[in-house]
Short mmCIF file of N, CA and C and ligand atoms in Angstrom, two decimals:
data_model
loop_
_atom_site.label_atom_id
_atom_site.label_comp_id
_atom_site.label_asym_id
_atom_site.label_seq_id
_atom_site.Cartn_x
_atom_site.Cartn_y
_atom_site.Cartn_z
N MET A 18 -40.56 18.62 -29.36
CA MET A 18 -39.10 18.65 -29.12
C MET A 18 -38.79 19.49 -27.87
N LEU A 19 -37.92 18.94 -27.07
CA LEU A 19 -37.50 19.67 -25.88
C LEU A 19 -36.17 20.36 -26.19
N LYS A 20 -36.21 21.70 -26.16
CA LYS A 20 -34.95 22.44 -26.37
C LYS A 20 -34.20 22.47 -25.05
N LYS A 21 -32.92 22.14 -25.11
CA LYS A 21 -32.16 22.09 -23.86
C LYS A 21 -30.89 22.94 -23.98
N LEU A 22 -30.44 23.43 -22.82
CA LEU A 22 -29.20 24.21 -22.78
C LEU A 22 -28.00 23.31 -22.50
N GLN A 23 -28.27 22.13 -21.89
CA GLN A 23 -27.20 21.16 -21.62
C GLN A 23 -27.66 19.81 -22.18
N ASN A 24 -26.81 18.81 -22.13
CA ASN A 24 -27.05 17.58 -22.89
C ASN A 24 -28.01 16.57 -22.26
N GLU A 25 -28.05 16.58 -20.93
CA GLU A 25 -28.80 15.50 -20.28
C GLU A 25 -30.31 15.77 -20.26
N ILE A 26 -31.08 14.70 -20.22
CA ILE A 26 -32.53 14.83 -20.17
C ILE A 26 -32.96 15.00 -18.71
N PRO A 27 -33.68 16.09 -18.41
CA PRO A 27 -34.08 16.32 -17.02
C PRO A 27 -34.84 15.13 -16.43
N ALA A 28 -34.47 14.75 -15.24
CA ALA A 28 -35.06 13.57 -14.61
C ALA A 28 -35.43 13.88 -13.16
N ALA A 29 -36.41 13.12 -12.67
CA ALA A 29 -36.89 13.33 -11.30
C ALA A 29 -35.75 13.13 -10.29
N ASN A 30 -34.83 12.22 -10.62
CA ASN A 30 -33.77 11.94 -9.63
C ASN A 30 -32.67 13.01 -9.57
N TRP A 31 -32.84 14.10 -10.30
CA TRP A 31 -31.90 15.23 -10.13
C TRP A 31 -32.19 15.98 -8.82
N ILE A 32 -33.40 15.80 -8.31
CA ILE A 32 -33.85 16.65 -7.19
C ILE A 32 -33.41 16.10 -5.84
N THR A 33 -32.81 16.97 -5.05
CA THR A 33 -32.41 16.62 -3.69
C THR A 33 -33.63 16.74 -2.77
N GLU A 34 -33.86 15.69 -1.98
CA GLU A 34 -35.00 15.69 -1.06
C GLU A 34 -34.62 16.39 0.26
N ASP A 35 -35.65 16.79 0.98
CA ASP A 35 -35.38 17.50 2.23
C ASP A 35 -34.88 16.58 3.36
N THR A 36 -34.75 15.29 3.05
CA THR A 36 -34.12 14.37 4.00
C THR A 36 -32.59 14.51 3.96
N GLU A 37 -32.08 15.21 2.93
CA GLU A 37 -30.63 15.45 2.83
C GLU A 37 -30.26 16.67 3.66
N PRO A 38 -29.28 16.53 4.57
CA PRO A 38 -28.89 17.67 5.41
C PRO A 38 -28.41 18.89 4.60
N SER A 39 -27.89 18.66 3.38
CA SER A 39 -27.36 19.78 2.58
C SER A 39 -28.43 20.82 2.29
N LEU A 40 -29.69 20.38 2.25
CA LEU A 40 -30.77 21.30 1.93
C LEU A 40 -31.05 22.28 3.08
N LEU A 41 -30.49 21.98 4.23
CA LEU A 41 -30.71 22.83 5.40
C LEU A 41 -29.48 23.67 5.72
N GLU A 42 -28.56 23.71 4.78
CA GLU A 42 -27.34 24.49 4.99
C GLU A 42 -27.34 25.72 4.10
N PRO A 43 -26.73 26.81 4.58
CA PRO A 43 -26.67 28.01 3.74
C PRO A 43 -25.77 27.81 2.52
N CYS A 44 -26.07 28.55 1.46
CA CYS A 44 -25.32 28.41 0.20
C CYS A 44 -24.19 29.43 0.11
N ALA A 45 -23.22 29.11 -0.72
CA ALA A 45 -22.05 29.98 -0.91
C ALA A 45 -22.31 30.98 -2.04
N ASP A 46 -21.66 32.14 -1.95
CA ASP A 46 -21.70 33.12 -3.04
C ASP A 46 -21.11 32.51 -4.30
N VAL A 47 -21.61 32.98 -5.44
CA VAL A 47 -21.12 32.50 -6.73
C VAL A 47 -20.15 33.53 -7.29
N ILE A 48 -19.06 33.06 -7.83
CA ILE A 48 -18.08 33.98 -8.41
C ILE A 48 -18.38 34.15 -9.90
N LEU A 49 -18.43 35.43 -10.32
CA LEU A 49 -18.68 35.76 -11.73
C LEU A 49 -17.38 36.16 -12.40
N PRO A 50 -17.14 35.86 -13.68
CA PRO A 50 -18.03 35.03 -14.51
C PRO A 50 -18.11 33.59 -14.01
N LEU A 51 -19.20 32.93 -14.38
CA LEU A 51 -19.44 31.57 -13.92
C LEU A 51 -18.36 30.61 -14.39
N THR A 52 -17.99 29.69 -13.52
CA THR A 52 -17.13 28.58 -13.96
C THR A 52 -18.01 27.65 -14.81
N PRO A 53 -17.41 26.82 -15.67
CA PRO A 53 -18.22 25.87 -16.45
C PRO A 53 -19.10 25.00 -15.55
N LYS A 54 -18.59 24.63 -14.37
CA LYS A 54 -19.36 23.78 -13.45
C LYS A 54 -20.61 24.52 -12.95
N ASP A 55 -20.44 25.77 -12.55
CA ASP A 55 -21.59 26.55 -12.06
C ASP A 55 -22.58 26.85 -13.18
N GLU A 56 -22.05 27.12 -14.38
CA GLU A 56 -22.95 27.40 -15.51
C GLU A 56 -23.80 26.16 -15.81
N LYS A 57 -23.20 24.98 -15.67
CA LYS A 57 -23.95 23.75 -15.93
C LYS A 57 -25.10 23.60 -14.93
N ILE A 58 -24.86 23.99 -13.69
CA ILE A 58 -25.93 23.94 -12.67
C ILE A 58 -27.09 24.86 -13.10
N MET A 59 -26.74 26.07 -13.54
CA MET A 59 -27.79 26.99 -13.99
C MET A 59 -28.56 26.39 -15.17
N LYS A 60 -27.85 25.83 -16.12
CA LYS A 60 -28.51 25.23 -17.29
C LYS A 60 -29.39 24.06 -16.90
N ARG A 61 -28.93 23.27 -15.94
CA ARG A 61 -29.74 22.14 -15.48
C ARG A 61 -31.04 22.63 -14.83
N MET A 62 -30.94 23.72 -14.06
CA MET A 62 -32.15 24.27 -13.42
C MET A 62 -33.14 24.75 -14.48
N ILE A 63 -32.63 25.50 -15.46
CA ILE A 63 -33.50 26.05 -16.50
C ILE A 63 -34.16 24.90 -17.29
N ASP A 64 -33.35 23.93 -17.67
CA ASP A 64 -33.88 22.80 -18.45
C ASP A 64 -34.91 22.00 -17.65
N TRP A 65 -34.65 21.83 -16.37
CA TRP A 65 -35.57 21.02 -15.54
C TRP A 65 -36.94 21.69 -15.46
N VAL A 66 -36.94 22.98 -15.12
CA VAL A 66 -38.23 23.69 -14.96
C VAL A 66 -38.98 23.74 -16.29
N LYS A 67 -38.26 24.05 -17.37
CA LYS A 67 -38.92 24.12 -18.68
C LYS A 67 -39.48 22.76 -19.08
N ALA A 68 -38.70 21.70 -18.85
CA ALA A 68 -39.18 20.35 -19.18
C ALA A 68 -40.42 20.00 -18.36
N SER A 69 -40.43 20.43 -17.10
CA SER A 69 -41.58 20.10 -16.23
C SER A 69 -42.85 20.79 -16.70
N GLN A 70 -42.68 21.96 -17.36
CA GLN A 70 -43.86 22.69 -17.85
C GLN A 70 -44.21 22.33 -19.29
N ASN A 71 -43.36 21.50 -19.91
CA ASN A 71 -43.59 21.15 -21.31
C ASN A 71 -44.66 20.05 -21.41
N LYS A 72 -45.80 20.42 -21.99
CA LYS A 72 -46.95 19.52 -22.00
C LYS A 72 -46.68 18.23 -22.77
N VAL A 73 -45.81 18.28 -23.76
CA VAL A 73 -45.50 17.09 -24.56
C VAL A 73 -44.47 16.22 -23.84
N PHE A 74 -43.34 16.82 -23.50
CA PHE A 74 -42.29 16.07 -22.81
C PHE A 74 -42.80 15.47 -21.50
N ASN A 75 -43.59 16.27 -20.78
CA ASN A 75 -44.01 15.85 -19.43
C ASN A 75 -45.46 15.37 -19.41
N ALA A 76 -45.91 14.83 -20.53
CA ALA A 76 -47.31 14.38 -20.63
C ALA A 76 -47.66 13.35 -19.55
N ASN A 77 -46.70 12.54 -19.17
CA ASN A 77 -46.98 11.51 -18.16
C ASN A 77 -46.56 11.92 -16.75
N ASN A 78 -46.30 13.22 -16.59
CA ASN A 78 -45.92 13.75 -15.27
C ASN A 78 -44.74 13.04 -14.63
N ILE A 79 -43.74 12.76 -15.45
CA ILE A 79 -42.53 12.15 -14.86
C ILE A 79 -41.80 13.17 -13.99
N LEU A 80 -42.00 14.44 -14.29
CA LEU A 80 -41.46 15.50 -13.44
C LEU A 80 -42.63 16.22 -12.77
N THR A 81 -42.44 16.62 -11.52
CA THR A 81 -43.44 17.45 -10.86
C THR A 81 -43.35 18.85 -11.47
N GLU A 82 -44.48 19.35 -11.93
CA GLU A 82 -44.45 20.66 -12.59
C GLU A 82 -43.96 21.73 -11.61
N ALA A 83 -42.98 22.49 -12.06
CA ALA A 83 -42.34 23.46 -11.18
C ALA A 83 -42.34 24.84 -11.80
N ILE A 84 -42.40 25.87 -10.93
CA ILE A 84 -42.25 27.24 -11.41
C ILE A 84 -40.95 27.86 -10.91
N GLY A 85 -40.27 27.13 -10.04
CA GLY A 85 -39.00 27.64 -9.54
C GLY A 85 -38.15 26.50 -9.00
N ILE A 86 -36.84 26.73 -9.01
CA ILE A 86 -35.92 25.73 -8.47
C ILE A 86 -34.66 26.48 -8.01
N ALA A 87 -34.06 25.98 -6.95
CA ALA A 87 -32.84 26.60 -6.44
C ALA A 87 -31.69 25.60 -6.54
N ALA A 88 -30.46 26.13 -6.70
CA ALA A 88 -29.30 25.25 -6.93
C ALA A 88 -29.16 24.13 -5.89
N PRO A 89 -29.38 24.40 -4.59
CA PRO A 89 -29.23 23.29 -3.63
C PRO A 89 -30.19 22.13 -3.89
N GLN A 90 -31.25 22.40 -4.64
CA GLN A 90 -32.20 21.33 -4.95
C GLN A 90 -31.70 20.39 -6.04
N ILE A 91 -30.65 20.82 -6.75
CA ILE A 91 -30.04 19.85 -7.66
C ILE A 91 -28.59 19.60 -7.28
N GLY A 92 -28.36 19.71 -5.99
CA GLY A 92 -27.12 19.18 -5.43
C GLY A 92 -25.94 20.10 -5.36
N GLU A 93 -26.14 21.40 -5.52
CA GLU A 93 -25.01 22.32 -5.42
C GLU A 93 -25.39 23.50 -4.52
N ASN A 94 -24.71 23.63 -3.39
CA ASN A 94 -25.10 24.68 -2.44
C ASN A 94 -24.47 26.02 -2.79
N ILE A 95 -24.97 26.59 -3.89
CA ILE A 95 -24.51 27.90 -4.33
C ILE A 95 -25.72 28.79 -4.60
N LYS A 96 -25.48 30.11 -4.53
CA LYS A 96 -26.59 31.06 -4.57
C LYS A 96 -27.07 31.34 -6.00
N MET A 97 -27.95 30.47 -6.45
CA MET A 97 -28.56 30.66 -7.77
C MET A 97 -29.97 30.05 -7.73
N TYR A 98 -30.89 30.71 -8.39
CA TYR A 98 -32.18 30.05 -8.62
C TYR A 98 -32.79 30.50 -9.94
N TYR A 99 -33.75 29.71 -10.37
CA TYR A 99 -34.42 29.98 -11.65
C TYR A 99 -35.93 29.96 -11.42
N ILE A 100 -36.60 30.96 -11.97
CA ILE A 100 -38.06 31.06 -11.86
C ILE A 100 -38.64 31.21 -13.26
N LEU A 101 -39.66 30.42 -13.55
CA LEU A 101 -40.41 30.58 -14.81
C LEU A 101 -41.89 30.50 -14.44
N LEU A 102 -42.46 31.68 -14.31
CA LEU A 102 -43.82 31.78 -13.78
C LEU A 102 -44.79 32.11 -14.91
N PRO A 103 -45.66 31.16 -15.29
CA PRO A 103 -46.64 31.44 -16.33
C PRO A 103 -47.91 32.06 -15.72
N ILE A 104 -48.28 33.22 -16.21
CA ILE A 104 -49.51 33.86 -15.73
C ILE A 104 -50.46 33.99 -16.92
N PRO A 105 -51.62 33.32 -16.84
CA PRO A 105 -52.57 33.40 -17.96
C PRO A 105 -53.19 34.79 -18.06
N ASN A 106 -53.36 35.26 -19.29
CA ASN A 106 -54.03 36.54 -19.53
C ASN A 106 -55.51 36.30 -19.83
N LYS A 107 -56.26 37.41 -19.86
CA LYS A 107 -57.70 37.28 -20.12
C LYS A 107 -57.97 36.72 -21.52
N ASP A 108 -57.07 37.00 -22.47
CA ASP A 108 -57.30 36.54 -23.84
C ASP A 108 -56.73 35.14 -24.09
N GLU A 109 -56.44 34.41 -23.01
CA GLU A 109 -55.97 33.02 -23.06
C GLU A 109 -54.53 32.86 -23.50
N THR A 110 -53.83 33.99 -23.73
CA THR A 110 -52.38 33.89 -23.92
C THR A 110 -51.74 33.78 -22.53
N ILE A 111 -50.46 33.48 -22.53
CA ILE A 111 -49.75 33.35 -21.24
C ILE A 111 -48.55 34.28 -21.24
N THR A 112 -48.39 35.03 -20.16
CA THR A 112 -47.18 35.83 -19.99
C THR A 112 -46.25 35.08 -19.04
N TYR A 113 -44.99 34.92 -19.48
CA TYR A 113 -44.01 34.23 -18.64
C TYR A 113 -43.09 35.24 -17.96
N TYR A 114 -42.96 35.10 -16.64
CA TYR A 114 -42.01 35.91 -15.88
C TYR A 114 -40.81 35.01 -15.59
N GLU A 115 -39.69 35.34 -16.22
CA GLU A 115 -38.53 34.45 -16.16
C GLU A 115 -37.34 35.17 -15.52
N HIS A 116 -36.73 34.50 -14.55
CA HIS A 116 -35.56 35.07 -13.86
C HIS A 116 -34.57 33.95 -13.57
N ALA A 117 -33.33 34.17 -13.95
CA ALA A 117 -32.27 33.20 -13.66
C ALA A 117 -31.22 33.96 -12.85
N LEU A 118 -31.41 34.00 -11.55
CA LEU A 118 -30.62 34.92 -10.73
C LEU A 118 -29.42 34.26 -10.05
N ILE A 119 -28.34 35.02 -10.05
CA ILE A 119 -27.08 34.62 -9.40
C ILE A 119 -26.83 35.61 -8.26
N ASN A 120 -26.48 35.08 -7.10
CA ASN A 120 -26.28 35.89 -5.88
C ASN A 120 -27.45 36.85 -5.62
N PRO A 121 -28.67 36.35 -5.68
CA PRO A 121 -29.80 37.24 -5.43
C PRO A 121 -29.89 37.62 -3.95
N LYS A 122 -30.43 38.81 -3.72
CA LYS A 122 -30.63 39.31 -2.35
C LYS A 122 -31.96 40.02 -2.29
N ILE A 123 -32.68 39.83 -1.20
CA ILE A 123 -33.89 40.62 -0.97
C ILE A 123 -33.46 41.85 -0.18
N ILE A 124 -33.63 43.04 -0.79
CA ILE A 124 -33.10 44.25 -0.15
C ILE A 124 -34.21 45.14 0.39
N GLY A 125 -35.46 44.76 0.17
CA GLY A 125 -36.57 45.52 0.73
C GLY A 125 -37.80 44.66 0.83
N ARG A 126 -38.62 44.92 1.84
CA ARG A 126 -39.84 44.14 2.05
C ARG A 126 -40.97 45.04 2.52
N SER A 127 -42.18 44.74 2.06
CA SER A 127 -43.34 45.46 2.58
C SER A 127 -43.68 44.91 3.96
N LYS A 128 -44.32 45.77 4.77
CA LYS A 128 -44.84 45.26 6.05
C LYS A 128 -46.06 44.38 5.81
N GLN A 129 -46.73 44.65 4.69
CA GLN A 129 -47.92 43.86 4.33
C GLN A 129 -47.54 42.39 4.14
N ILE A 130 -48.30 41.52 4.76
CA ILE A 130 -48.06 40.08 4.64
C ILE A 130 -49.07 39.48 3.65
N ALA A 131 -48.64 38.47 2.92
CA ALA A 131 -49.52 37.74 2.01
C ALA A 131 -49.23 36.25 2.14
N TYR A 132 -50.17 35.45 1.68
CA TYR A 132 -49.97 33.99 1.74
C TYR A 132 -50.80 33.33 0.65
N LEU A 133 -50.39 32.14 0.28
CA LEU A 133 -51.16 31.37 -0.69
C LEU A 133 -52.25 30.61 0.05
N LYS A 134 -53.46 30.71 -0.49
CA LYS A 134 -54.64 30.10 0.15
C LYS A 134 -54.42 28.63 0.52
N LYS A 135 -53.80 27.88 -0.43
CA LYS A 135 -53.64 26.45 -0.20
C LYS A 135 -52.31 26.07 0.42
N GLY A 136 -51.52 27.07 0.82
CA GLY A 136 -50.19 26.78 1.32
C GLY A 136 -49.21 26.60 0.17
N GLU A 137 -47.97 26.22 0.49
CA GLU A 137 -46.93 26.09 -0.55
C GLU A 137 -46.52 24.64 -0.72
N GLY A 138 -45.89 24.38 -1.88
CA GLY A 138 -45.33 23.07 -2.14
C GLY A 138 -43.89 23.24 -2.57
N CYS A 139 -43.16 22.13 -2.61
CA CYS A 139 -41.74 22.22 -2.95
C CYS A 139 -41.31 20.91 -3.60
N LEU A 140 -40.50 21.03 -4.64
CA LEU A 140 -39.98 19.84 -5.34
C LEU A 140 -39.24 18.91 -4.40
N SER A 141 -38.64 19.47 -3.36
CA SER A 141 -37.81 18.68 -2.45
C SER A 141 -38.59 18.10 -1.27
N VAL A 142 -39.87 18.42 -1.21
CA VAL A 142 -40.68 17.96 -0.07
C VAL A 142 -41.76 17.04 -0.60
N THR A 143 -41.48 15.75 -0.59
CA THR A 143 -42.42 14.80 -1.18
C THR A 143 -42.83 13.69 -0.20
N ASN A 144 -42.04 13.49 0.85
CA ASN A 144 -42.27 12.34 1.73
C ASN A 144 -43.38 12.54 2.73
N HIS A 145 -43.58 13.77 3.12
CA HIS A 145 -44.55 14.01 4.18
C HIS A 145 -45.20 15.36 3.94
N PRO A 146 -46.50 15.43 4.08
CA PRO A 146 -47.17 16.71 3.82
C PRO A 146 -46.88 17.72 4.94
N HIS A 147 -46.80 18.96 4.57
CA HIS A 147 -46.64 20.04 5.57
C HIS A 147 -47.71 21.06 5.25
N GLU A 148 -48.90 20.81 5.76
CA GLU A 148 -49.98 21.72 5.44
C GLU A 148 -49.97 22.89 6.40
N GLY A 149 -50.33 24.05 5.86
CA GLY A 149 -50.41 25.22 6.71
C GLY A 149 -50.11 26.48 5.93
N LEU A 150 -50.34 27.58 6.62
CA LEU A 150 -50.22 28.88 5.97
C LEU A 150 -48.79 29.40 6.12
N VAL A 151 -48.25 29.88 5.00
CA VAL A 151 -46.87 30.39 4.99
C VAL A 151 -46.91 31.91 4.80
N PRO A 152 -46.75 32.67 5.89
CA PRO A 152 -46.79 34.13 5.73
C PRO A 152 -45.51 34.64 5.06
N ARG A 153 -45.71 35.49 4.05
CA ARG A 153 -44.58 36.08 3.31
C ARG A 153 -44.82 37.58 3.17
N SER A 154 -43.79 38.32 2.75
CA SER A 154 -43.99 39.74 2.43
C SER A 154 -44.77 39.84 1.13
N TYR A 155 -45.72 40.78 1.08
CA TYR A 155 -46.53 40.94 -0.12
C TYR A 155 -45.70 41.51 -1.27
N LYS A 156 -44.79 42.41 -0.93
CA LYS A 156 -43.96 43.06 -1.97
C LYS A 156 -42.50 43.02 -1.53
N ILE A 157 -41.62 42.70 -2.45
CA ILE A 157 -40.18 42.70 -2.12
C ILE A 157 -39.37 43.37 -3.23
N ASN A 158 -38.19 43.83 -2.86
CA ASN A 158 -37.20 44.31 -3.82
C ASN A 158 -36.07 43.29 -3.84
N VAL A 159 -35.75 42.84 -5.05
CA VAL A 159 -34.72 41.82 -5.22
C VAL A 159 -33.62 42.36 -6.13
N THR A 160 -32.40 42.08 -5.77
CA THR A 160 -31.30 42.42 -6.66
C THR A 160 -30.48 41.16 -6.92
N GLY A 161 -29.86 41.08 -8.10
CA GLY A 161 -29.05 39.92 -8.43
C GLY A 161 -28.64 39.99 -9.89
N TYR A 162 -27.69 39.16 -10.27
CA TYR A 162 -27.23 39.13 -11.66
C TYR A 162 -28.06 38.11 -12.42
N ASP A 163 -28.68 38.55 -13.53
CA ASP A 163 -29.52 37.64 -14.30
C ASP A 163 -28.69 36.95 -15.38
N TYR A 164 -28.64 35.64 -15.29
CA TYR A 164 -27.83 34.84 -16.22
C TYR A 164 -28.32 34.98 -17.66
N LEU A 165 -29.62 35.06 -17.87
CA LEU A 165 -30.17 35.13 -19.23
C LEU A 165 -30.05 36.53 -19.82
N LYS A 166 -30.27 37.54 -18.99
CA LYS A 166 -30.20 38.93 -19.49
C LYS A 166 -28.78 39.46 -19.46
N LYS A 167 -27.89 38.73 -18.80
CA LYS A 167 -26.46 39.11 -18.70
C LYS A 167 -26.28 40.48 -18.09
N LYS A 168 -27.09 40.78 -17.08
CA LYS A 168 -26.90 42.06 -16.38
C LYS A 168 -27.50 41.99 -14.98
N LYS A 169 -27.08 42.97 -14.17
CA LYS A 169 -27.61 43.05 -12.81
C LYS A 169 -29.05 43.57 -12.88
N GLU A 170 -29.91 42.94 -12.11
CA GLU A 170 -31.31 43.33 -12.11
C GLU A 170 -31.69 43.91 -10.76
N ASN A 171 -32.56 44.91 -10.78
CA ASN A 171 -33.20 45.38 -9.56
C ASN A 171 -34.70 45.26 -9.79
N LEU A 172 -35.32 44.33 -9.09
CA LEU A 172 -36.71 44.01 -9.36
C LEU A 172 -37.60 44.38 -8.18
N THR A 173 -38.81 44.82 -8.49
CA THR A 173 -39.84 44.95 -7.47
C THR A 173 -40.95 43.99 -7.87
N VAL A 174 -41.23 43.04 -7.01
CA VAL A 174 -42.25 42.04 -7.34
C VAL A 174 -43.29 41.97 -6.22
N ARG A 175 -44.49 41.60 -6.62
CA ARG A 175 -45.63 41.59 -5.69
C ARG A 175 -46.38 40.28 -5.78
N GLY A 176 -47.20 40.06 -4.78
CA GLY A 176 -48.18 38.98 -4.83
C GLY A 176 -47.55 37.61 -5.03
N TYR A 177 -48.13 36.85 -5.95
CA TYR A 177 -47.70 35.47 -6.19
C TYR A 177 -46.23 35.41 -6.58
N GLU A 178 -45.82 36.34 -7.46
CA GLU A 178 -44.42 36.34 -7.90
C GLU A 178 -43.48 36.59 -6.72
N ALA A 179 -43.87 37.49 -5.82
CA ALA A 179 -43.03 37.78 -4.64
C ALA A 179 -42.93 36.55 -3.74
N ILE A 180 -44.01 35.79 -3.65
CA ILE A 180 -44.00 34.58 -2.82
C ILE A 180 -43.04 33.54 -3.42
N VAL A 181 -43.07 33.41 -4.75
CA VAL A 181 -42.16 32.45 -5.41
C VAL A 181 -40.70 32.85 -5.15
N PHE A 182 -40.40 34.13 -5.30
CA PHE A 182 -39.03 34.60 -5.03
C PHE A 182 -38.61 34.28 -3.59
N GLN A 183 -39.49 34.54 -2.64
CA GLN A 183 -39.12 34.32 -1.23
C GLN A 183 -38.92 32.84 -0.94
N HIS A 184 -39.73 31.99 -1.59
CA HIS A 184 -39.58 30.54 -1.43
C HIS A 184 -38.19 30.10 -1.93
N GLU A 185 -37.81 30.59 -3.12
CA GLU A 185 -36.50 30.20 -3.68
C GLU A 185 -35.35 30.82 -2.89
N GLN A 186 -35.52 32.07 -2.48
CA GLN A 186 -34.47 32.73 -1.69
C GLN A 186 -34.22 31.96 -0.38
N ASP A 187 -35.28 31.47 0.21
CA ASP A 187 -35.16 30.66 1.44
C ASP A 187 -34.23 29.47 1.23
N HIS A 188 -34.34 28.83 0.06
CA HIS A 188 -33.50 27.65 -0.21
C HIS A 188 -32.01 28.01 -0.10
N LEU A 189 -31.66 29.25 -0.45
CA LEU A 189 -30.25 29.65 -0.42
C LEU A 189 -29.76 29.86 1.02
N GLU A 190 -30.72 29.93 1.93
CA GLU A 190 -30.38 30.09 3.35
C GLU A 190 -30.64 28.80 4.13
N GLY A 191 -30.90 27.74 3.41
CA GLY A 191 -31.14 26.45 4.08
C GLY A 191 -32.50 26.35 4.75
N LYS A 192 -33.43 27.20 4.28
CA LYS A 192 -34.77 27.19 4.89
C LYS A 192 -35.79 26.61 3.93
N LEU A 193 -36.81 25.96 4.49
CA LEU A 193 -37.89 25.41 3.67
C LEU A 193 -39.20 26.05 4.08
N PHE A 194 -40.19 25.94 3.19
CA PHE A 194 -41.44 26.69 3.43
C PHE A 194 -42.09 26.32 4.76
N TYR A 195 -41.95 25.04 5.16
CA TYR A 195 -42.67 24.63 6.36
C TYR A 195 -42.04 25.16 7.64
N HIS A 196 -40.83 25.69 7.55
CA HIS A 196 -40.23 26.34 8.72
C HIS A 196 -41.00 27.60 9.11
N HIS A 197 -41.79 28.13 8.19
CA HIS A 197 -42.57 29.36 8.48
C HIS A 197 -43.97 29.05 8.99
N ILE A 198 -44.36 27.78 8.95
CA ILE A 198 -45.73 27.44 9.36
C ILE A 198 -45.81 27.38 10.89
N ASN A 199 -46.83 28.03 11.43
CA ASN A 199 -47.01 28.03 12.89
C ASN A 199 -47.22 26.60 13.40
N LYS A 200 -46.39 26.19 14.36
CA LYS A 200 -46.40 24.79 14.80
C LYS A 200 -47.68 24.42 15.57
N ASP A 201 -48.17 25.36 16.36
CA ASP A 201 -49.35 25.05 17.18
C ASP A 201 -50.64 25.18 16.39
N ASN A 202 -50.66 26.13 15.44
CA ASN A 202 -51.87 26.39 14.67
C ASN A 202 -51.48 26.67 13.22
N PRO A 203 -51.32 25.59 12.42
CA PRO A 203 -50.76 25.74 11.06
C PRO A 203 -51.52 26.70 10.15
N TRP A 204 -52.80 26.89 10.40
CA TRP A 204 -53.58 27.80 9.54
C TRP A 204 -53.83 29.14 10.22
N LEU A 205 -53.01 29.44 11.23
CA LEU A 205 -53.12 30.71 11.93
C LEU A 205 -53.12 31.86 10.93
N ASN A 206 -54.06 32.75 11.08
CA ASN A 206 -54.27 33.79 10.09
C ASN A 206 -54.45 35.13 10.77
N ASP A 207 -54.37 36.17 9.97
CA ASP A 207 -54.57 37.53 10.47
C ASP A 207 -55.41 38.22 9.40
N GLU A 208 -56.43 38.93 9.82
CA GLU A 208 -57.34 39.53 8.83
C GLU A 208 -56.65 40.58 7.95
N LYS A 209 -55.51 41.11 8.43
CA LYS A 209 -54.80 42.14 7.64
C LYS A 209 -53.97 41.51 6.51
N TRP A 210 -53.76 40.23 6.58
CA TRP A 210 -52.94 39.57 5.56
C TRP A 210 -53.74 39.38 4.26
N ILE A 211 -53.00 39.43 3.13
CA ILE A 211 -53.66 39.26 1.82
C ILE A 211 -53.59 37.80 1.40
N MET A 212 -54.75 37.25 1.08
CA MET A 212 -54.81 35.87 0.60
C MET A 212 -54.66 35.87 -0.93
N ILE A 213 -53.81 35.01 -1.43
CA ILE A 213 -53.60 34.94 -2.88
C ILE A 213 -54.02 33.57 -3.39
ZN1 ZN B 4 -38.78 24.66 -2.75
#
């Protein structure tokens, strides 16, 4: 059974592709408390990501498995994103890092750079591959109102989790991961950078 916060069944066609100009535009601040329309966007994001990770619902991979989604990716250019990051533990259990942030801001960054070994992917980028290394800050400080916890959060995140946050935060500024890839040498690297 798929537990949902809203009525509709998450579908692949909810996702805005990067061929849409709206994905390259900055998002507007969200007014709190949420309007019913904005709350529905948040619920759709949460339901979509959870459905994509649900092994039963998504057994046939009708949805691309996602760990994060930003509001402009489901058609609303407002500052909200949802992250559900499963990290396996040594004892085969999984710890989930879940954030449903409204008006998030990155307020601090490490000088240390990190990147994902295989590069990044995005739900909205399906038509053409963009291979290459995406340099990000290894550690960031994020602030924002968490829809699920119903309070303002001040987070310090590192490594893979920090990369996911920066990817989603970029969406709120109309940026995509491949905008960070070096055009002349996509796998350009620096020995001081941390590979994840
Ligand atoms: Zn993305």
